[in-house]
PDB file of C-alpha atoms in Angstrom:
ATOM      1  CA  UNK I 480     -22.754   7.792  17.702  1.00 48.00           C
ATOM      2  CA  UNK I 481     -21.615   6.797  14.234  1.00 74.00           C
ATOM      3  CA  UNK I 482     -17.970   6.736  13.308  1.00 84.00           C
ATOM      4  CA  UNK I 483     -16.012   5.447  10.319  1.00 89.00           C
ATOM      5  CA  UNK I 484     -14.762   1.862  10.495  1.00 93.00           C
ATOM      6  CA  UNK I 485     -11.215   1.203  11.600  1.00 95.00           C
ATOM      7  CA  UNK I 486      -8.825  -0.593   9.246  1.00 97.00           C
ATOM      8  CA  UNK I 487      -6.532  -3.098  10.971  1.00 96.00           C
ATOM      9  CA  UNK I 488      -3.827  -5.153   9.328  1.00 96.00           C
ATOM     10  CA  UNK I 489      -3.402  -8.521  10.986  1.00 95.00           C
ATOM     11  CA  UNK I 490      -0.073  -9.431  12.549  1.00 94.00           C
ATOM     12  CA  UNK I 491       1.638 -12.389  10.993  1.00 90.00           C
ATOM     13  CA  UNK I 492       4.479 -14.616  12.102  1.00 93.00           C
ATOM     14  CA  UNK I 493       7.009 -16.531  10.040  1.00 92.00           C
ATOM     15  CA  UNK I 494       8.060 -19.937  11.297  1.00 93.00           C
ATOM     16  CA  UNK I 495      11.188 -21.480   9.798  1.00 95.00           C
ATOM     17  CA  UNK I 496      11.967 -25.167   9.964  1.00 94.00           C
ATOM     18  CA  UNK I 497      14.154 -27.782   8.352  1.00 95.00           C
ATOM     19  CA  UNK I 498      12.668 -30.912   6.799  1.00 91.00           C
ATOM     20  CA  UNK I 499      14.264 -33.811   8.712  1.00 92.00           C
ATOM     21  CA  UNK I 500      14.349 -36.061   5.637  1.00 93.00           C
ATOM     22  CA  UNK I 501      15.405 -33.693   2.825  1.00 94.00           C
ATOM     23  CA  UNK I 502      17.189 -31.151   5.076  1.00 94.00           C
ATOM     24  CA  UNK I 503      15.437 -28.480   3.014  1.00 95.00           C
ATOM     25  CA  UNK I 504      14.767 -25.158   4.764  1.00 94.00           C
ATOM     26  CA  UNK I 505      11.109 -24.110   4.728  1.00 91.00           C
ATOM     27  CA  UNK I 506       9.158 -21.127   6.026  1.00 91.00           C
ATOM     28  CA  UNK I 507       5.527 -20.844   6.975  1.00 90.00           C
ATOM     29  CA  UNK I 508       3.493 -17.647   7.367  1.00 87.00           C
ATOM     30  CA  UNK I 509       0.876 -17.856  10.120  1.00 93.00           C
ATOM     31  CA  UNK I 510      -1.784 -15.418  11.272  1.00 92.00           C
ATOM     32  CA  UNK I 511      -4.928 -15.425  13.365  1.00 91.00           C
ATOM     33  CA  UNK I 512      -8.018 -16.894  11.696  1.00 91.00           C
ATOM     34  CA  UNK I 513     -10.392 -14.114  10.734  1.00 92.00           C
ATOM     35  CA  UNK I 514     -14.030 -14.543  11.776  1.00 88.00           C
ATOM     36  CA  UNK I 515     -16.728 -13.823   9.207  1.00 89.00           C
ATOM     37  CA  UNK I 516     -17.051 -13.579   5.440  1.00 92.00           C
ATOM     38  CA  UNK I 517     -13.688 -13.142   3.683  1.00 95.00           C
ATOM     39  CA  UNK I 518     -13.810 -10.481   0.956  1.00 95.00           C
ATOM     40  CA  UNK I 519     -11.283  -9.211  -1.582  1.00 96.00           C
ATOM     41  CA  UNK I 520     -11.773  -5.432  -1.881  1.00 95.00           C
ATOM     42  CA  UNK I 521      -9.084  -4.627  -4.446  1.00 94.00           C
ATOM     43  CA  UNK I 522      -5.926  -6.120  -5.921  1.00 94.00           C
ATOM     44  CA  UNK I 523      -2.648  -5.219  -7.569  1.00 91.00           C
ATOM     45  CA  UNK I 524      -4.034  -6.296 -10.976  1.00 93.00           C
ATOM     46  CA  UNK I 525      -6.729  -3.596 -11.082  1.00 90.00           C
ATOM     47  CA  UNK I 526      -9.643  -5.424  -9.490  1.00 91.00           C
ATOM     48  CA  UNK I 527     -11.826  -3.140  -7.371  1.00 88.00           C
ATOM     49  CA  UNK I 528     -14.834  -4.782  -5.714  1.00 89.00           C
ATOM     50  CA  UNK I 529     -18.033  -3.464  -7.247  1.00 75.00           C
ATOM     51  CA  UNK I 530     -16.288  -1.583 -10.060  1.00 56.00           C
ATOM     52  CA  UNK I 531     -17.429  -3.903 -12.860  1.00 55.00           C
ATOM     53  CA  UNK I 532     -20.360  -5.508 -11.128  1.00 55.00           C
ATOM     54  CA  UNK I 533     -21.888  -2.117 -10.306  1.00 53.00           C
ATOM     55  CA  UNK I 534     -22.670  -3.514  -6.870  1.00 55.00           C
ATOM     56  CA  UNK I 535     -21.295  -2.439  -3.520  1.00 51.00           C
ATOM     57  CA  UNK I 536     -21.671  -3.918  -0.075  1.00 50.00           C
ATOM     58  CA  UNK I 537     -25.103  -3.203   1.324  1.00 67.00           C
ATOM     59  CA  UNK I 538     -23.714  -2.136   4.710  1.00 85.00           C
ATOM     60  CA  UNK I 539     -23.633   1.644   4.926  1.00 89.00           C
ATOM     61  CA  UNK I 540     -22.836   4.299   7.481  1.00 88.00           C
ATOM     62  CA  UNK I 541     -24.512   7.678   7.796  1.00 87.00           C
ATOM     63  CA  UNK I 542     -21.988  10.523   7.842  1.00 83.00           C
ATOM     64  CA  UNK I 543     -22.322  14.281   7.476  1.00 82.00           C
ATOM     65  CA  UNK I 544     -21.740  13.903   3.727  1.00 80.00           C
ATOM     66  CA  UNK I 545     -24.488  11.280   3.403  1.00 85.00           C
ATOM     67  CA  UNK I 546     -24.912   7.512   3.331  1.00 89.00           C
ATOM     68  CA  UNK I 547     -21.599   5.792   2.584  1.00 90.00           C
ATOM     69  CA  UNK I 548     -20.928   2.092   1.824  1.00 91.00           C
ATOM     70  CA  UNK I 549     -18.496   0.789   4.453  1.00 92.00           C
ATOM     71  CA  UNK I 550     -16.218  -0.751   1.829  1.00 92.00           C
ATOM     72  CA  UNK I 551     -15.586   2.742   0.398  1.00 94.00           C
ATOM     73  CA  UNK I 552     -13.246   3.286   3.361  1.00 95.00           C
ATOM     74  CA  UNK I 553     -11.012   0.442   2.177  1.00 96.00           C
ATOM     75  CA  UNK I 554     -10.854   1.824  -1.374  1.00 95.00           C
ATOM     76  CA  UNK I 555     -10.218   5.345  -0.060  1.00 96.00           C
ATOM     77  CA  UNK I 556      -7.318   4.038   2.040  1.00 97.00           C
ATOM     78  CA  UNK I 557      -5.505   2.835  -1.107  1.00 97.00           C
ATOM     79  CA  UNK I 558      -6.161   6.209  -2.765  1.00 96.00           C
ATOM     80  CA  UNK I 559      -5.010   8.107   0.374  1.00 97.00           C
ATOM     81  CA  UNK I 560      -1.709   6.177   0.502  1.00 97.00           C
ATOM     82  CA  UNK I 561      -1.103   6.920  -3.178  1.00 95.00           C
ATOM     83  CA  UNK I 562      -1.622  10.658  -2.666  1.00 94.00           C
ATOM     84  CA  UNK I 563       0.262  10.906   0.645  1.00 95.00           C
ATOM     85  CA  UNK I 564       3.264   8.957  -0.652  1.00 95.00           C
ATOM     86  CA  UNK I 565       3.643  11.628  -3.337  1.00 93.00           C
ATOM     87  CA  UNK I 566       2.398   9.059  -5.892  1.00 92.00           C
ATOM     88  CA  UNK I 567       5.349   6.758  -5.135  1.00 94.00           C
ATOM     89  CA  UNK I 568       3.452   3.761  -3.805  1.00 94.00           C
ATOM     90  CA  UNK I 569       0.090   2.214  -3.183  1.00 95.00           C
ATOM     91  CA  UNK I 570      -1.157  -0.317  -0.653  1.00 97.00           C
ATOM     92  CA  UNK I 571      -3.568  -2.609  -2.464  1.00 96.00           C
ATOM     93  CA  UNK I 572      -4.623  -6.231  -2.671  1.00 96.00           C
ATOM     94  CA  UNK I 573      -6.752  -5.417   0.354  1.00 97.00           C
ATOM     95  CA  UNK I 574      -8.690  -8.417   1.610  1.00 96.00           C
ATOM     96  CA  UNK I 575     -10.137  -9.648   4.845  1.00 96.00           C
ATOM     97  CA  UNK I 576     -13.316  -9.457   6.896  1.00 96.00           C
ATOM     98  CA  UNK I 577     -15.624  -6.774   8.189  1.00 94.00           C
ATOM     99  CA  UNK I 578     -15.812  -7.575  11.889  1.00 93.00           C
ATOM    100  CA  UNK I 579     -19.012  -6.206  13.411  1.00 89.00           C
ATOM    101  CA  UNK I 580     -18.778  -7.981  16.760  1.00 89.00           C
ATOM    102  CA  UNK I 581     -17.836  -4.861  18.725  1.00 88.00           C
ATOM    103  CA  UNK I 582     -19.500  -1.475  19.129  1.00 88.00           C
ATOM    104  CA  UNK I 583     -18.021  -0.207  15.868  1.00 89.00           C
ATOM    105  CA  UNK I 584     -17.216  -2.106  12.651  1.00 91.00           C
ATOM    106  CA  UNK I 585     -13.559  -2.943  11.986  1.00 94.00           C
ATOM    107  CA  UNK I 586     -12.019  -4.111   8.725  1.00 96.00           C
ATOM    108  CA  UNK I 587      -9.474  -6.796   9.601  1.00 97.00           C
ATOM    109  CA  UNK I 588      -7.208  -7.031   6.577  1.00 97.00           C
ATOM    110  CA  UNK I 589      -4.522  -9.513   5.650  1.00 95.00           C
ATOM    111  CA  UNK I 590      -1.756 -10.029   3.103  1.00 92.00           C
ATOM    112  CA  UNK I 591      -1.671  -6.580   1.443  1.00 94.00           C
ATOM    113  CA  UNK I 592       0.552  -5.772  -1.509  1.00 94.00           C
ATOM    114  CA  UNK I 593       2.665  -2.647  -1.707  1.00 95.00           C
ATOM    115  CA  UNK I 594       3.409  -1.483  -5.238  1.00 95.00           C
ATOM    116  CA  UNK I 595       6.144   1.109  -5.718  1.00 95.00           C
ATOM    117  CA  UNK I 596       7.060   3.304  -8.676  1.00 92.00           C
ATOM    118  CA  UNK I 597      10.645   2.113  -8.618  1.00 87.00           C
ATOM    119  CA  UNK I 598      10.054  -1.396  -7.214  1.00 74.00           C
ATOM    120  CA  UNK I 599      10.071  -4.172  -6.662  1.00 81.00           C
ATOM    121  CA  UNK I 600      10.934  -3.367  -3.054  1.00 87.00           C
ATOM    122  CA  UNK I 601       8.222  -5.395  -1.315  1.00 88.00           C
ATOM    123  CA  UNK I 602       8.400  -8.880  -2.794  1.00 87.00           C
ATOM    124  CA  UNK I 603       6.745 -10.647  -5.690  1.00 90.00           C
ATOM    125  CA  UNK I 604       3.433  -8.791  -5.327  1.00 91.00           C
ATOM    126  CA  UNK I 605       5.114  -5.395  -5.875  1.00 92.00           C
ATOM    127  CA  UNK I 606       4.081  -4.928  -9.484  1.00 93.00           C
ATOM    128  CA  UNK I 607       5.892  -1.570  -9.594  1.00 93.00           C
ATOM    129  CA  UNK I 608       4.290   1.217 -11.638  1.00 91.00           C
ATOM    130  CA  UNK I 609       1.974  -1.313 -13.320  1.00 92.00           C
ATOM    131  CA  UNK I 610       0.360  -2.150  -9.974  1.00 92.00           C
ATOM    132  CA  UNK I 611      -0.181   1.555  -9.311  1.00 92.00           C
ATOM    133  CA  UNK I 612      -1.606   2.102 -12.796  1.00 91.00           C
ATOM    134  CA  UNK I 613      -3.886  -0.919 -12.440  1.00 91.00           C
ATOM    135  CA  UNK I 614      -5.499   0.499  -9.301  1.00 91.00           C
ATOM    136  CA  UNK I 615      -5.683   4.043 -10.687  1.00 91.00           C
ATOM    137  CA  UNK I 616      -7.353   2.802 -13.866  1.00 90.00           C
ATOM    138  CA  UNK I 617     -10.263   1.155 -12.045  1.00 90.00           C
ATOM    139  CA  UNK I 618     -10.689   3.108  -8.782  1.00 91.00           C
ATOM    140  CA  UNK I 619     -13.754   5.352  -8.606  1.00 90.00           C
ATOM    141  CA  UNK I 620     -13.807   8.008  -5.921  1.00 91.00           C
ATOM    142  CA  UNK I 621     -16.734   8.042  -3.542  1.00 90.00           C
ATOM    143  CA  UNK I 622     -17.834  10.241  -0.684  1.00 92.00           C
ATOM    144  CA  UNK I 623     -14.976   9.027   1.524  1.00 93.00           C
ATOM    145  CA  UNK I 624     -12.320  10.137  -0.995  1.00 94.00           C
ATOM    146  CA  UNK I 625     -14.088  13.464  -1.355  1.00 91.00           C
ATOM    147  CA  UNK I 626     -14.392  13.817   2.431  1.00 90.00           C
ATOM    148  CA  UNK I 627     -10.648  13.215   2.764  1.00 92.00           C
ATOM    149  CA  UNK I 628     -10.008  15.943   0.200  1.00 93.00           C
ATOM    150  CA  UNK I 629      -8.430  13.522  -2.289  1.00 93.00           C
ATOM    151  CA  UNK I 630      -8.183  14.675  -5.877  1.00 89.00           C
ATOM    152  CA  UNK I 631      -9.914  12.236  -8.234  1.00 86.00           C
ATOM    153  CA  UNK I 632      -7.428   9.815  -9.745  1.00 80.00           C
ATOM    154  CA  UNK I 633      -8.472  10.460 -13.387  1.00 65.00           C
ATOM    155  CA  UNK I 634      -7.352  14.065 -12.809  1.00 55.00           C
ATOM    156  CA  UNK I 635      -4.076  12.819 -11.361  1.00 52.00           C
ATOM    157  CA  UNK I 636      -3.514  10.536 -14.357  1.00 56.00           C
ATOM    158  CA  UNK I 637      -3.758  13.490 -16.731  1.00 54.00           C
ATOM    159  CA  UNK I 638      -0.712  14.922 -14.971  1.00 51.00           C
ATOM    160  CA  UNK I 639       1.900  12.790 -16.784  1.00 43.00           C
ATOM    161  CA  UNK I 640       4.481  13.580 -14.101  1.00 50.00           C
ATOM    162  CA  UNK I 641       2.659  11.364 -11.565  1.00 46.00           C
ATOM    163  CA  UNK I 642       2.950   8.269 -13.726  1.00 48.00           C
ATOM    164  CA  UNK I 643       6.575   8.370 -14.965  1.00 45.00           C
TER     165      UNK I 643
END
């Protein structure tokens, strides 16, 4: 049986310590090493893998709607969050590995950015409305977006109310 890949965000831990010599407080972010080829799928600056290159990952999955590149699920996730947050935020800067060791493929993602309309609420990578606009400008809907019933982003951008 074929099923869509799962998207997992890796757990991370912050370790704090004090430098014995300088007495300076430091923090270190640690997470499990991801097996496989590390790939950046999109970013908060508008990069969408395959958008400019015209190339997508060769791995596909056969669904009722047809043959779908696996990485389309990652792009559709960012689009889905945008729509289901009432256009108030987007989860982007999606990067990690496609783990195919088990029965079904799993995207193991790390270090996402959350961009909010009225940010920054989520740190330095929250590029506020500009981060949302950057993704919306370059995202191209595929069969996964259509299968999820997501309205194409160019149509959403024409509605000026979504981008104020």
